[in-house]
Coordinates of C-alpha atoms in Angstrom, one line a residue:
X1 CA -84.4 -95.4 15.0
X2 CA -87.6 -95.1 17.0
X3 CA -90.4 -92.9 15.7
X4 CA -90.6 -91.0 19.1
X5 CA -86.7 -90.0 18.4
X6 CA -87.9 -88.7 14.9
X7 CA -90.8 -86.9 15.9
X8 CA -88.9 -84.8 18.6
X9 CA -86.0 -84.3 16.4
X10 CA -88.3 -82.7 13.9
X11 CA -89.9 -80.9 16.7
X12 CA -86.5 -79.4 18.1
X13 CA -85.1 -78.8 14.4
X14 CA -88.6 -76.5 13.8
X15 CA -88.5 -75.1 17.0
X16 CA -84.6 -73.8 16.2
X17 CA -85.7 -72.8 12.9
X18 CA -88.5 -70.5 13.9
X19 CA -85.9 -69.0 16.8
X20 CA -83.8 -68.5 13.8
X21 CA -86.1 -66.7 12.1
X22 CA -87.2 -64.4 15.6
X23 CA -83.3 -63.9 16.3
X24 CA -82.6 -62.5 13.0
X25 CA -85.6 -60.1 12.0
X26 CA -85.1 -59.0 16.0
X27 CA -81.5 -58.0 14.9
X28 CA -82.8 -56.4 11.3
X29 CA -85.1 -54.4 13.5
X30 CA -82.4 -53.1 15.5
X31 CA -79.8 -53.0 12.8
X32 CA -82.3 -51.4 10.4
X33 CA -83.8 -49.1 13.3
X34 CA -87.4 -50.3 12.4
X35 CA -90.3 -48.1 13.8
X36 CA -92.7 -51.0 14.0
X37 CA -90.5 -52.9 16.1
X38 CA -89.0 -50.4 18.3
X39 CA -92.8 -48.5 18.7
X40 CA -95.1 -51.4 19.1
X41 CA -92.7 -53.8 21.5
X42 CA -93.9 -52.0 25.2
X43 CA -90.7 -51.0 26.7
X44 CA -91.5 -53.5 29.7
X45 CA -90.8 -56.0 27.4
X46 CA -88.2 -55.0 25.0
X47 CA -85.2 -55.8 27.2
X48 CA -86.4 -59.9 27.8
X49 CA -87.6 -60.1 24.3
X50 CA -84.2 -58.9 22.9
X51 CA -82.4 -61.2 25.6
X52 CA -84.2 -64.0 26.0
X53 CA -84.9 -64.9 21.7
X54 CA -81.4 -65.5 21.2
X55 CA -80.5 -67.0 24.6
X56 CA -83.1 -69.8 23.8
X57 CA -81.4 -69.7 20.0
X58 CA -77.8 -70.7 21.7
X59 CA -78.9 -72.7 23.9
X60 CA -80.8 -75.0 21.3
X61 CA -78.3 -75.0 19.1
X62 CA -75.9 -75.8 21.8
X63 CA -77.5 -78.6 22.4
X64 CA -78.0 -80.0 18.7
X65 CA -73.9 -79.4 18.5
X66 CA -73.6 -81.6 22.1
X67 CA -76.0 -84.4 20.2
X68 CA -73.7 -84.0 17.4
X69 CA -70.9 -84.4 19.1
X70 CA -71.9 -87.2 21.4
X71 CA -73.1 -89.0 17.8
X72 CA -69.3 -88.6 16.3
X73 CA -68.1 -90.1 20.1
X74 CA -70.1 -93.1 19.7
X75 CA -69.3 -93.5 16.1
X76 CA -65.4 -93.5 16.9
X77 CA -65.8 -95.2 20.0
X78 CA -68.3 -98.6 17.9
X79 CA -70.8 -98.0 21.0
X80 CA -74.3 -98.4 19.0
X81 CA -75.5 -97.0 16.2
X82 CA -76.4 -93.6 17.0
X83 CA -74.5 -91.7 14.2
X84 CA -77.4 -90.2 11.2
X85 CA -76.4 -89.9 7.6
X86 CA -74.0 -87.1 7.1
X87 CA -72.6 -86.5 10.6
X88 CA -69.0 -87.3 9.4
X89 CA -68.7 -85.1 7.2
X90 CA -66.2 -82.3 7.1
X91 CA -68.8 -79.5 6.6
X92 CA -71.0 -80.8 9.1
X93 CA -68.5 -81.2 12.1
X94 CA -66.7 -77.8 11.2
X95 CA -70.2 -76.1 10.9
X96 CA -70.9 -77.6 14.5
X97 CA -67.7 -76.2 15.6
X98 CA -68.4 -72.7 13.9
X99 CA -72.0 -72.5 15.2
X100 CA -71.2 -73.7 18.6
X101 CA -68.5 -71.0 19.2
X102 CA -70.9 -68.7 18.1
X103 CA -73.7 -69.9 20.3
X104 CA -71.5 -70.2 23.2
X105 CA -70.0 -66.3 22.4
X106 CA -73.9 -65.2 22.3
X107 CA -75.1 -66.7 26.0
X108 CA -72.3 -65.5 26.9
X109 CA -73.2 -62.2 26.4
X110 CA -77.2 -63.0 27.3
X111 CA -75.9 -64.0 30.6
X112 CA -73.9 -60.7 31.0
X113 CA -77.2 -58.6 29.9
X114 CA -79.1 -60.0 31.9
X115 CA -76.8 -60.4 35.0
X116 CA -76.6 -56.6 34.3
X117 CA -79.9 -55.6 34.2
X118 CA -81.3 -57.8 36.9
X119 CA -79.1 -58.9 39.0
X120 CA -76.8 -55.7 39.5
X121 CA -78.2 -52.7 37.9
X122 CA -75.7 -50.4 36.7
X123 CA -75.4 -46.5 35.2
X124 CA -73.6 -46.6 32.0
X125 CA -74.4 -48.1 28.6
X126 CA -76.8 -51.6 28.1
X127 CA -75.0 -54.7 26.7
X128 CA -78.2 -55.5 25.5
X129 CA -77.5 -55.0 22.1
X130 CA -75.2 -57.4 21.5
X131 CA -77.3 -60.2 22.4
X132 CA -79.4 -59.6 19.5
X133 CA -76.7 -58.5 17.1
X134 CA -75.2 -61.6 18.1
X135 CA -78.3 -63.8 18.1
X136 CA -78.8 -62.6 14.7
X137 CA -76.3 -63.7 12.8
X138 CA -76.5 -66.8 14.6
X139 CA -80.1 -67.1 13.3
X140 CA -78.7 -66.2 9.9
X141 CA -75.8 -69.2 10.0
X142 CA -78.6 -71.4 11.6
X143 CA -80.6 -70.9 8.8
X144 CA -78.1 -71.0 5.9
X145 CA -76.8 -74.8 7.8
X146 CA -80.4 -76.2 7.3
X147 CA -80.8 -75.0 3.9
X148 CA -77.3 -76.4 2.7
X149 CA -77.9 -79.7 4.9
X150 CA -81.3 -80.1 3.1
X151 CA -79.5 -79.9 -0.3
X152 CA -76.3 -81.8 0.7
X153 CA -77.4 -84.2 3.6
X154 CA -74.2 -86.4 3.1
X155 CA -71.6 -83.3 2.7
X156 CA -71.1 -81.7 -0.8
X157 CA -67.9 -84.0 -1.4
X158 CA -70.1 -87.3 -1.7
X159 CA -72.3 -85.5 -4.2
X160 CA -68.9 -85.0 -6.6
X161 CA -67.9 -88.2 -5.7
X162 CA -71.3 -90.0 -6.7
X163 CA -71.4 -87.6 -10.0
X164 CA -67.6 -88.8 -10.7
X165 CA -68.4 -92.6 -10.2
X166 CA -71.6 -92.5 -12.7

């Protein structure tokens, strides 16, 4: 594996962790109705803030659930040796398949807020909410993934198996 794949793999993994992070204090701020968030944001930019973080969270981890997937495809189909340590496992493809309904559920609705607000403004109530709400627990699940893959990088079923063996 090249270094240039490595470093922009870290890059993309930091850069999905930190939208994490904005995607789920944005939806504590809401949840929580926090004064500091909802006074100092100017209105002008409250509604792309609270769109746009977890848009860019789906869509990134869309994309790391495509790579995933396209490493499992190459794996079954012998075509190189794409696949990292711990893509087959269990918990890491049904963790793909979990976050990447999520993340598809959550652009769905960014698209939706934003076609609403921009594109053809409406009376009634915002779906922007649920973007956030959305994006948050996303961020959450996001999170929780990278802490358990840091612990168990192979799956937690080849950490039992290499305790039984010894």
């Amino acid at each position: 594996m090249c270094a240039r794949y490595r470093n922009s793999a870290i890059g993309g993994r930091v850069a999905e962790s930190v939208l994490a992070i904005l995607a789920f204090l944005l939806a504590a701020g809401i949840v929580t109705e926090s004064p500091i968030l909802l006074d100092t944001v100017p209105e002008l930019l409250w509604i792309p803030l609270s769109i746009l973080v977890p848009g860019l969270l789906a869509l990134t981890v869309l994309v790391s659930v495509l790579a995933h997937g396209i490493r499992l495809g190459s794996a079954v189909l012998d075509s190189g040796d794409r696949i990292q340590p711990g893509d087959t496992a269990v918990t890491r493809i049904l963790a793909s398949v979990m976050l990447g309904i999520l993340a598809m559920y959550t652009l769905w609705w960014v698209v939706a807020s934003l076609y609403v607000h921009y594109l053809a403004p409406t009376g009634g109530v915002s779906p922007a909410i649920w973007p956030p709400l959305f994006g948050g627990v996303l961020g959450a699940l996001v999170l929780i993934q990278a802490v358990f893959f840091q612990l168990f990088p192979e799956g937690p079923l080849s950490r039992l198996e290499s305790l039984s063996a010894g």
